[in-house]
XYZ file of C-alpha atoms in Angstrom:
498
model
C 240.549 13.556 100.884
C 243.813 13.969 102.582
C 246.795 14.395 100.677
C 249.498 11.897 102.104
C 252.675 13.359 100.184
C 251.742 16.700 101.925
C 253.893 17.896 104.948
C 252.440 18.347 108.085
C 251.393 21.306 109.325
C 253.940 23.026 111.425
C 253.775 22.848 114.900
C 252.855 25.396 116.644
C 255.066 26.162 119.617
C 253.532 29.667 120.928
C 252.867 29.544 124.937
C 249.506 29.328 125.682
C 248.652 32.617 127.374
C 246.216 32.597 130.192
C 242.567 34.378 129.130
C 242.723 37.952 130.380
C 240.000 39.881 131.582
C 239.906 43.648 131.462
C 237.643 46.851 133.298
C 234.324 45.816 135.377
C 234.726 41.825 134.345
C 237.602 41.195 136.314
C 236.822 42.767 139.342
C 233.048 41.478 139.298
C 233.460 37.879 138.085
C 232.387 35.129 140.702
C 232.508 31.185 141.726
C 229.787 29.767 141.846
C 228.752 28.420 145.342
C 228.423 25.037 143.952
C 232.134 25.055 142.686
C 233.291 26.580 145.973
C 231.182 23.471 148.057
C 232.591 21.173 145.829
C 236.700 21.791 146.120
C 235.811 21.802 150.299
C 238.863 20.511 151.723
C 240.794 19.765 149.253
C 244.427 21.096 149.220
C 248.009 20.781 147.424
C 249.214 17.498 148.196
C 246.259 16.405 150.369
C 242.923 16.994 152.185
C 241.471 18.693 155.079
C 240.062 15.929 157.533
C 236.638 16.050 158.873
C 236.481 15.402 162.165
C 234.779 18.476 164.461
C 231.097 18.141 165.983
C 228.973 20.546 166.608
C 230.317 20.800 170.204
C 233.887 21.339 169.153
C 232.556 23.834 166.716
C 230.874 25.588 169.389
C 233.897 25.475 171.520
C 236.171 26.747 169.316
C 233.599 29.725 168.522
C 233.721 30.461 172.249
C 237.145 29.464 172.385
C 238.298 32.629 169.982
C 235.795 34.592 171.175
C 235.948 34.408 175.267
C 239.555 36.129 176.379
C 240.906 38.866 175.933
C 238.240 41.283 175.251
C 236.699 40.665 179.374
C 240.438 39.842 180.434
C 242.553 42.558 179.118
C 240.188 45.334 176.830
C 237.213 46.105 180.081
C 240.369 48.383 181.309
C 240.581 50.106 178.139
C 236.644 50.384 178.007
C 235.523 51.807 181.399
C 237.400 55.064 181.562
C 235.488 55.478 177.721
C 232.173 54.899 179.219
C 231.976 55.017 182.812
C 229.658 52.261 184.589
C 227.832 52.514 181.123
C 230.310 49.987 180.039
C 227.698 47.192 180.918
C 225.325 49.196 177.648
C 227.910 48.997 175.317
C 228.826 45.409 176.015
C 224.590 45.091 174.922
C 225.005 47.492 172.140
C 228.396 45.922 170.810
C 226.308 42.412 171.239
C 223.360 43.415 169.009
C 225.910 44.663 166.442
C 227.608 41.062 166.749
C 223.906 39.431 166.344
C 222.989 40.619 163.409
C 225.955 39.246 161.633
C 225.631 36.467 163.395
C 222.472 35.487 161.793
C 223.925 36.336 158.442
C 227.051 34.477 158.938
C 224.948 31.284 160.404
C 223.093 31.949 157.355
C 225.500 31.577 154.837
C 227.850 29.337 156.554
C 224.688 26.347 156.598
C 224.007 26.946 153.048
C 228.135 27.377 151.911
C 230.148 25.151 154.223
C 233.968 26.653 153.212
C 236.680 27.418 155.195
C 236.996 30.848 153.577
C 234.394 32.075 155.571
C 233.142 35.728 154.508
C 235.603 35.884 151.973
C 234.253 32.489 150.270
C 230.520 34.320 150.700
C 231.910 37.563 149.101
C 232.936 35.455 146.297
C 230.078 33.603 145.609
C 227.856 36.808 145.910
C 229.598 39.919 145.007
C 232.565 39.021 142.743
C 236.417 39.305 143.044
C 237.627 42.092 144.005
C 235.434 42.395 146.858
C 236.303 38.822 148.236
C 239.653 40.031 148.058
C 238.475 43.083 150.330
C 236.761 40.932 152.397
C 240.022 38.216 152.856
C 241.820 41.067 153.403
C 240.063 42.576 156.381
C 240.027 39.130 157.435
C 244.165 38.832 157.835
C 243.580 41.873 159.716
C 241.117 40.601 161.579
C 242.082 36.984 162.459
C 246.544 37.950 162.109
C 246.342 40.872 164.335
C 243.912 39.775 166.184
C 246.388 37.325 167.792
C 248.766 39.156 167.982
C 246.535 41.687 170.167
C 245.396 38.665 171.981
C 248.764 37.874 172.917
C 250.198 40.868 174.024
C 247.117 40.990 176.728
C 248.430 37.332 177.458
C 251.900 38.553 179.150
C 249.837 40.658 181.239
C 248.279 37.867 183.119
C 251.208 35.558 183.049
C 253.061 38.606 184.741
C 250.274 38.435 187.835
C 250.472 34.529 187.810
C 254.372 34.731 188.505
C 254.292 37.078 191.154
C 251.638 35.836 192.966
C 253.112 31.677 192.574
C 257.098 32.584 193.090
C 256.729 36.271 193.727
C 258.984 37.084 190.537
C 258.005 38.940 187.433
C 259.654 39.522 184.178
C 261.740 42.329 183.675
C 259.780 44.841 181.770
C 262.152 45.324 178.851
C 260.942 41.650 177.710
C 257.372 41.545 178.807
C 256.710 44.648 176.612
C 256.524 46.219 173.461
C 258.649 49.095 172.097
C 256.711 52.315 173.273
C 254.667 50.301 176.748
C 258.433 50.513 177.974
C 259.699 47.129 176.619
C 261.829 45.980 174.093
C 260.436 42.762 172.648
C 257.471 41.003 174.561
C 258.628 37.859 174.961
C 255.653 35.587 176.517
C 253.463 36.999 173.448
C 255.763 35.403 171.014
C 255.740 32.062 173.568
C 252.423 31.791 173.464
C 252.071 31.961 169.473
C 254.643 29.773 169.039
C 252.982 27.091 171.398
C 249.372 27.647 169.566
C 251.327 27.037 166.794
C 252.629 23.465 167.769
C 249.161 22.530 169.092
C 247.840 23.548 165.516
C 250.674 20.808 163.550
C 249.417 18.265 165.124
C 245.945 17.995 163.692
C 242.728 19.674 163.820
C 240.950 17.587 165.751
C 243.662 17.675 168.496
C 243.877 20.959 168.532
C 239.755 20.770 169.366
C 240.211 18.869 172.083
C 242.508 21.249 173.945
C 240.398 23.956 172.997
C 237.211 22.373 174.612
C 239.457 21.742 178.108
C 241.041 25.357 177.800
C 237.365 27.153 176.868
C 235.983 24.808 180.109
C 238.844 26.372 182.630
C 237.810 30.355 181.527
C 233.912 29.794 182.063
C 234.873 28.452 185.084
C 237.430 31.697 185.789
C 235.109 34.513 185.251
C 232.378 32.647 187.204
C 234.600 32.363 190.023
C 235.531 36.141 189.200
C 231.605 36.988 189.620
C 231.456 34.989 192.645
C 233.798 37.095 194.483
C 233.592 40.253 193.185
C 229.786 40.223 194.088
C 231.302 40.343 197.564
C 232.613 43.725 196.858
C 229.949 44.992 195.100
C 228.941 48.843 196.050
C 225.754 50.281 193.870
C 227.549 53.721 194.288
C 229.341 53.171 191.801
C 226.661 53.117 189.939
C 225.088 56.498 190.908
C 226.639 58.221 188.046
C 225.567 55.757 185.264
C 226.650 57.814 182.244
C 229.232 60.440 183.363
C 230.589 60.766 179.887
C 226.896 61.250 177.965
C 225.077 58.968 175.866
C 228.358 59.357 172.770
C 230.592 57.532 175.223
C 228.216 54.388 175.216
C 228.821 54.497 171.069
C 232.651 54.665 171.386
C 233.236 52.076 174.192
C 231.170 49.546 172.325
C 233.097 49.947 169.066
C 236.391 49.154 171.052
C 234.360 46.066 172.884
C 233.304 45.058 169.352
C 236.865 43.452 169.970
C 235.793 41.351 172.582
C 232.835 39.837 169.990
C 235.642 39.044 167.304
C 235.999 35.241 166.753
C 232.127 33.594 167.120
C 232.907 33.649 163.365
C 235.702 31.815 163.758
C 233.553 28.457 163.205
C 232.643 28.960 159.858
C 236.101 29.216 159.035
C 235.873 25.578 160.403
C 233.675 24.295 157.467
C 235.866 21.882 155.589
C 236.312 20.198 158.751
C 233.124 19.843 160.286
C 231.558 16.804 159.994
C 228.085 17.986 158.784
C 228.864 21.457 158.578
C 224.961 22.581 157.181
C 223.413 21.791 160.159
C 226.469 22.521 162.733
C 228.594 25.495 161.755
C 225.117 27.668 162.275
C 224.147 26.075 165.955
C 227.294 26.828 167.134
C 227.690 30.539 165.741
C 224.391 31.656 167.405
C 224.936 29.279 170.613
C 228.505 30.053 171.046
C 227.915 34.606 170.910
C 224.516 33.456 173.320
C 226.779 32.600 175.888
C 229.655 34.748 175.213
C 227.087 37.775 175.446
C 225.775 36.681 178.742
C 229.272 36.181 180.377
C 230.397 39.487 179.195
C 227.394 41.448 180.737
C 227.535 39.726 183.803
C 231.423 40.242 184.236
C 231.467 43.807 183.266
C 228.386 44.424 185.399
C 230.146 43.154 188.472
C 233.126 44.607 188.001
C 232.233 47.882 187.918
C 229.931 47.390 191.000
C 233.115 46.406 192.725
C 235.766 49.239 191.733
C 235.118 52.973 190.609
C 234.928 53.035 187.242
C 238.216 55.720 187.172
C 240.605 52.899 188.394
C 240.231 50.917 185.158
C 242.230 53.387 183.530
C 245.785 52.042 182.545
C 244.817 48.587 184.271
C 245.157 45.825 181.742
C 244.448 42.941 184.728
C 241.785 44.802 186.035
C 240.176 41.485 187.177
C 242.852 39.858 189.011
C 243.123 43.135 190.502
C 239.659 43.583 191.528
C 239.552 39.953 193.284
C 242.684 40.725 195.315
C 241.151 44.078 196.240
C 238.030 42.331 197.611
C 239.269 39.407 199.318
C 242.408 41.401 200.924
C 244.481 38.156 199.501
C 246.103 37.709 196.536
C 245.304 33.933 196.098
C 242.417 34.644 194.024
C 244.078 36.579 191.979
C 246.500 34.702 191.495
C 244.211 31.880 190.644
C 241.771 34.506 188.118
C 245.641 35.201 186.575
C 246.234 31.423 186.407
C 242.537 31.032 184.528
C 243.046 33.942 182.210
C 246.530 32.753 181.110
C 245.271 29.250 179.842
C 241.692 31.122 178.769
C 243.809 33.699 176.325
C 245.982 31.140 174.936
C 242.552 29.201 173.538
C 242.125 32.105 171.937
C 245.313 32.675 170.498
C 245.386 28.997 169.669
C 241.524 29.262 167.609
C 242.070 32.495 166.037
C 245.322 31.370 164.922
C 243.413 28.264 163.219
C 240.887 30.767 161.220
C 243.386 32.856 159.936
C 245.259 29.875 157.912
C 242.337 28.160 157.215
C 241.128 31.788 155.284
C 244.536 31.538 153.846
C 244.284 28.379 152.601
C 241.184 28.587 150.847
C 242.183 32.198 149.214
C 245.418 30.336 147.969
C 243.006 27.348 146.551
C 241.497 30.617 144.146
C 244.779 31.593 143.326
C 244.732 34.986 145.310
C 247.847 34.403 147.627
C 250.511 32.143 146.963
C 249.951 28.207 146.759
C 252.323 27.258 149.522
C 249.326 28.064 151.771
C 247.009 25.955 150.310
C 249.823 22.695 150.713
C 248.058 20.151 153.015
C 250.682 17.318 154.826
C 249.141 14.285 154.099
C 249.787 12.473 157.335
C 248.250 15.097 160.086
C 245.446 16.590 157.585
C 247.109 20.173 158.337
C 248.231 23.414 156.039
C 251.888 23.147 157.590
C 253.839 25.389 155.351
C 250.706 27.897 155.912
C 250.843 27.680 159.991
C 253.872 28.189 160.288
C 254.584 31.346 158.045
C 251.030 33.031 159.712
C 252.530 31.511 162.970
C 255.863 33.435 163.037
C 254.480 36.671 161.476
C 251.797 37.022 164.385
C 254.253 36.438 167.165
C 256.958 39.129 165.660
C 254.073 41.421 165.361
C 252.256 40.849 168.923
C 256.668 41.181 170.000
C 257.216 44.444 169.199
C 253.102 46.338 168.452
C 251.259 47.862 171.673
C 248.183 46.676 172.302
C 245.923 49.533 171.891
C 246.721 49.971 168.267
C 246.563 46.390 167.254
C 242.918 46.190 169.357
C 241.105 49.242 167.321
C 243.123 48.461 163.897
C 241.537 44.600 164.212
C 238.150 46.532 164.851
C 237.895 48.256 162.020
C 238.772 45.261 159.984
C 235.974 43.351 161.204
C 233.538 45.471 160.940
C 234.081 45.998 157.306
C 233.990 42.196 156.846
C 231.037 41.631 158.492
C 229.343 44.441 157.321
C 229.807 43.010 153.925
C 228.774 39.405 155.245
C 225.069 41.416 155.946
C 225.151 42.402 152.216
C 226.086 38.837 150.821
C 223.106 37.402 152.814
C 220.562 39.874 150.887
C 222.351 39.521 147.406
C 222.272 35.614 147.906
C 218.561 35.939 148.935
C 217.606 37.042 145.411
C 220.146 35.772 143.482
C 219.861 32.622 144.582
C 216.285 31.226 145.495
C 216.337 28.234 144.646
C 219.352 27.060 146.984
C 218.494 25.052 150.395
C 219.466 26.846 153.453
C 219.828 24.921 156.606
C 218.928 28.391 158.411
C 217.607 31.334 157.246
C 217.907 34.774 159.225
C 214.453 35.907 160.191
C 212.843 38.879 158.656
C 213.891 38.547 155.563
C 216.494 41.851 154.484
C 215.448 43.444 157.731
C 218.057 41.868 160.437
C 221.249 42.150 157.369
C 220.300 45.908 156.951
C 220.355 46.459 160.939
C 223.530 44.256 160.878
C 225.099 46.696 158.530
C 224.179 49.822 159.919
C 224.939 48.513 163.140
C 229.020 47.701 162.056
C 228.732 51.201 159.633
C 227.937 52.965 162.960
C 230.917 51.414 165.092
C 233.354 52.047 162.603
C 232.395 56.021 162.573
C 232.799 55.780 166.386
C 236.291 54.805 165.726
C 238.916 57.768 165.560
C 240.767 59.094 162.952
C 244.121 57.232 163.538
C 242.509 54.168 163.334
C 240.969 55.071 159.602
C 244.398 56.330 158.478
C 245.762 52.706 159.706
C 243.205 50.903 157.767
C 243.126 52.965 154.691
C 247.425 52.145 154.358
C 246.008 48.476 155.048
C 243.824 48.291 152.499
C 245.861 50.266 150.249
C 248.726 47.802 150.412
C 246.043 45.031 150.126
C 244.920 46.793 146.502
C 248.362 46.928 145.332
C 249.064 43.181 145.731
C 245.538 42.324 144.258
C 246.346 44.135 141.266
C 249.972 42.961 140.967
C 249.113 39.566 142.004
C 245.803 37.786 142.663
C 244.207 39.327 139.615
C 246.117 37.567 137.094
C 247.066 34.369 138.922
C 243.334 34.108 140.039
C 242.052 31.000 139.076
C 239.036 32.398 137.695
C 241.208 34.361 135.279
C 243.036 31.198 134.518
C 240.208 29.117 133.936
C 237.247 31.481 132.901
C 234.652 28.763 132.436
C 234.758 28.871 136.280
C 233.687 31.618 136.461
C 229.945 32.502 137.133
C 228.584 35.684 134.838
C 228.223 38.674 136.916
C 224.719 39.213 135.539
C 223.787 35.942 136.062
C 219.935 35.585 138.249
């Protein structure tokens, strides 16, 4: 019986203490896919909206995809391979297929907006997600910012050829191409940017129009430059040997970066299990096919040693064939609206990965706020906004191109291992598509990226390895402690768990 004269117990006023996790536990704990389905779209304040098709999806796959890598990077990959550039657009596709298929894989069967880093999670625990989403801001933040520092190149040729004036190089440049501050890369940021607050499915819907004007560009492009086309040029296929072939494709891996992007779309698709992996393999389909046939021409049309230091080779080309420089100026006028799609997409994956590694607690939670009247991470597109247009200001393009390289290929490379660990794992889960061959294609799809990274040089390793070393030291100063799997452990999924 209770005593009722007794006092009551005193109250105990300690702070609760979040659960701490310690050694291989931390780093290996992981959420399980049906908790990470579940929170889809949902956000501080509000929801993600969904509203894209599969043909939107597709679009904004080829959207961040199709630019700057046939625009801008073919002048940076000819003088590495010669007319051989046409093999290592093939042998850069095949490395892109085979994470395709994993990545159509796992984004039918987990529909997130995290994209790989969600799969990481779900597969391989923490700490590599948080690899993975790392390589991802590398991949997606300086991949604009790459993107549009190729995008003042173009907008340079459209000028002179329209009112025959160009800006002065000091602004159209970055500190060490001879500039101070590029000034039409920040522009066209800033402009993705205000397409991007005003909802996703507006933003779709100039992405669709923009994607239709740059299939229609490089068409034209192969059109005319067929015209010109000499097959001496092609008498020396492989003047730089077989190794060349290797180390062009790993700098066109570049141009593959973004058919990904619509997985990052999967809290905003409207039936994201049997979209989001039609439009990954149909979007790099015709993306691969473009980018053969435009690389194929153009080198039929100029010798292969006047690519060098040419970052509008195409314009170029056209105005070299015709004797006119209408169609280059009209190519220029194409590739200006084609790279600013995919400024304007990429842009879009990289806060959407943002916003669902803020949702676990990894990053800070103002960029996982959603404003309730357009649908949209504000806060979050603007910060990711602003960052990527200082950086694509005052960064050349050649580093930012081979540092988002590297970054990609680690992140797909570990896509190709989720894919097998989720295969045994998880049986029992339905899987809208499954890659064919069971391990075989994930294993070639990892080989394939390990391969292309060793191609890349030793610069680019030493900027990656500072990358991911800063990227370590916020994990474990940050994310691990305010993750919300260490804040709420009966989230968490055991790591042994079959």
């Amino acid at each position: 019986m209770l005593d009722h004269g007794a006092a009551p117990p005193a109250e105990d006023t300690t702070v609760p203490t979040a659960p701490t996790f310690s050694g291989l536990s931390a780093l290996t704990r992981r959420k399980p896919v049906e908790d990470l389905v579940a929170e889809g779209g949902q956000g501080e304040g509000g929801s993600l909206r969904r509203s894209l098709s599969m043909w939107q999806l597709t679009m904004i796959s080829i959207g961040a995809t199709l630019g700057t890598g046939i625009f801008v990077v073919l002048g940076e990959a000819v003088p590495e391979a010669g007319p051989a550039v046409t093999l290592a657009f093939v042998f850069a596709g095949l490395t892109a297929l085979f994470s395709a298929l994993s990545y159509a894989e796992l984004a039918g069967t987990i529909p997130v907006a995290g994209s790989s880093y969600s799969y990481a999670y779900a597969t391989m625990g923490e700490l590599v997600a948080w690899v993975c989403g790392w390589c991802l801001m590398l991949e997606y933040g300086v991949s604009v910012a790459a993107v549009a520092v190729g995008w003042g190149d173009y907008l340079n040729e459209l000028l002179d050829g329209t009112i025959g004036v160009t800006l002065p190089e000091t602004l159209s440049a970055p500190p060490g191409d001879g500039g101070v501050f590029n000034l039409p890369a920040l522009i066209v940021v800033v402009l993705a940017m205000l397409f991007l607050l005003g909802g996703a499915r507006e933003s779709a819907r100039a992405n669709t129009i923009m994607v239709g004007v740059k299939i229609a560009a490089l068409v034209l492009f192969c059109a005319v430059g067929f015209m010109g086309f000499k097959s001496g040029n092609y008498s020396d296929f492989m003047p730089l040997g077989i190794g060349s072939v290797g180390a062009a494709g790993a700098i066109l891996f570049f141009s593959y970066i973004g058919f990904d992007a619509a997985s990052t779309a999967g809290e905003e698709a409207k039936d994201p299990k049997r979209d989001l992996p039609r439009a990954i393999m149909l979007s790099l389909v015709i993306v691969t096919a473009l980018y053969v046939l435009v690389a194929a021409v153009a080198v039929g049309a100029w010798d292969w040693k006047k690519f060098a230091g040419s970052e509008a080779s195409l314009a170029a080309i056209m105005n070299d064939v015709t004797g006119q420089s209408f169609w280059g100026t009209l190519l220029a006028a194409g590739a200006v609206i084609s790279i600013a799609s995919v400024v304007l997409t990429v842009l879009y994956g990289q806060t959407r990965i943002l916003f669902a590694m803020s949702r676990d607690g990894l990053v800070p939670k103002v960029f996982g706020k959603v404003d309730a009247r357009t649908g949209t991470p504000r806060v979050n597109t603007l910060i990711v906004s602003l960052l990527c247009g200082v950086l694509a200001a005052v960064v050349p393009l050649g580093e930012l191109v081979n540092a988002t390289s590297i970054g990609t290929l680690f992140a797909f490379a570990l896509v190709n291992i989720a894919v097998v660990v989720l295969r045994y794992t998880r049986k029992d889960m339905e899987r809208s598509f499954k890659v064919p061959f069971g391990p075989v294609f994930p294993v070639l799809g990892f080989l394939c990226c390990g391969y292309s990274m060793y191609s890349l040089d030793l610069i680019t390793w030493a900027y990656f390895g500072a990358w991911m070393a800063a990227g370590l030291v916020f994990y474990f100063l940050y994310g691990m402690r305010r993750s919300r799997l260490a804040t709420a452990p009966a989230l968490a999924e055991a790591p042994a768990e079959k």
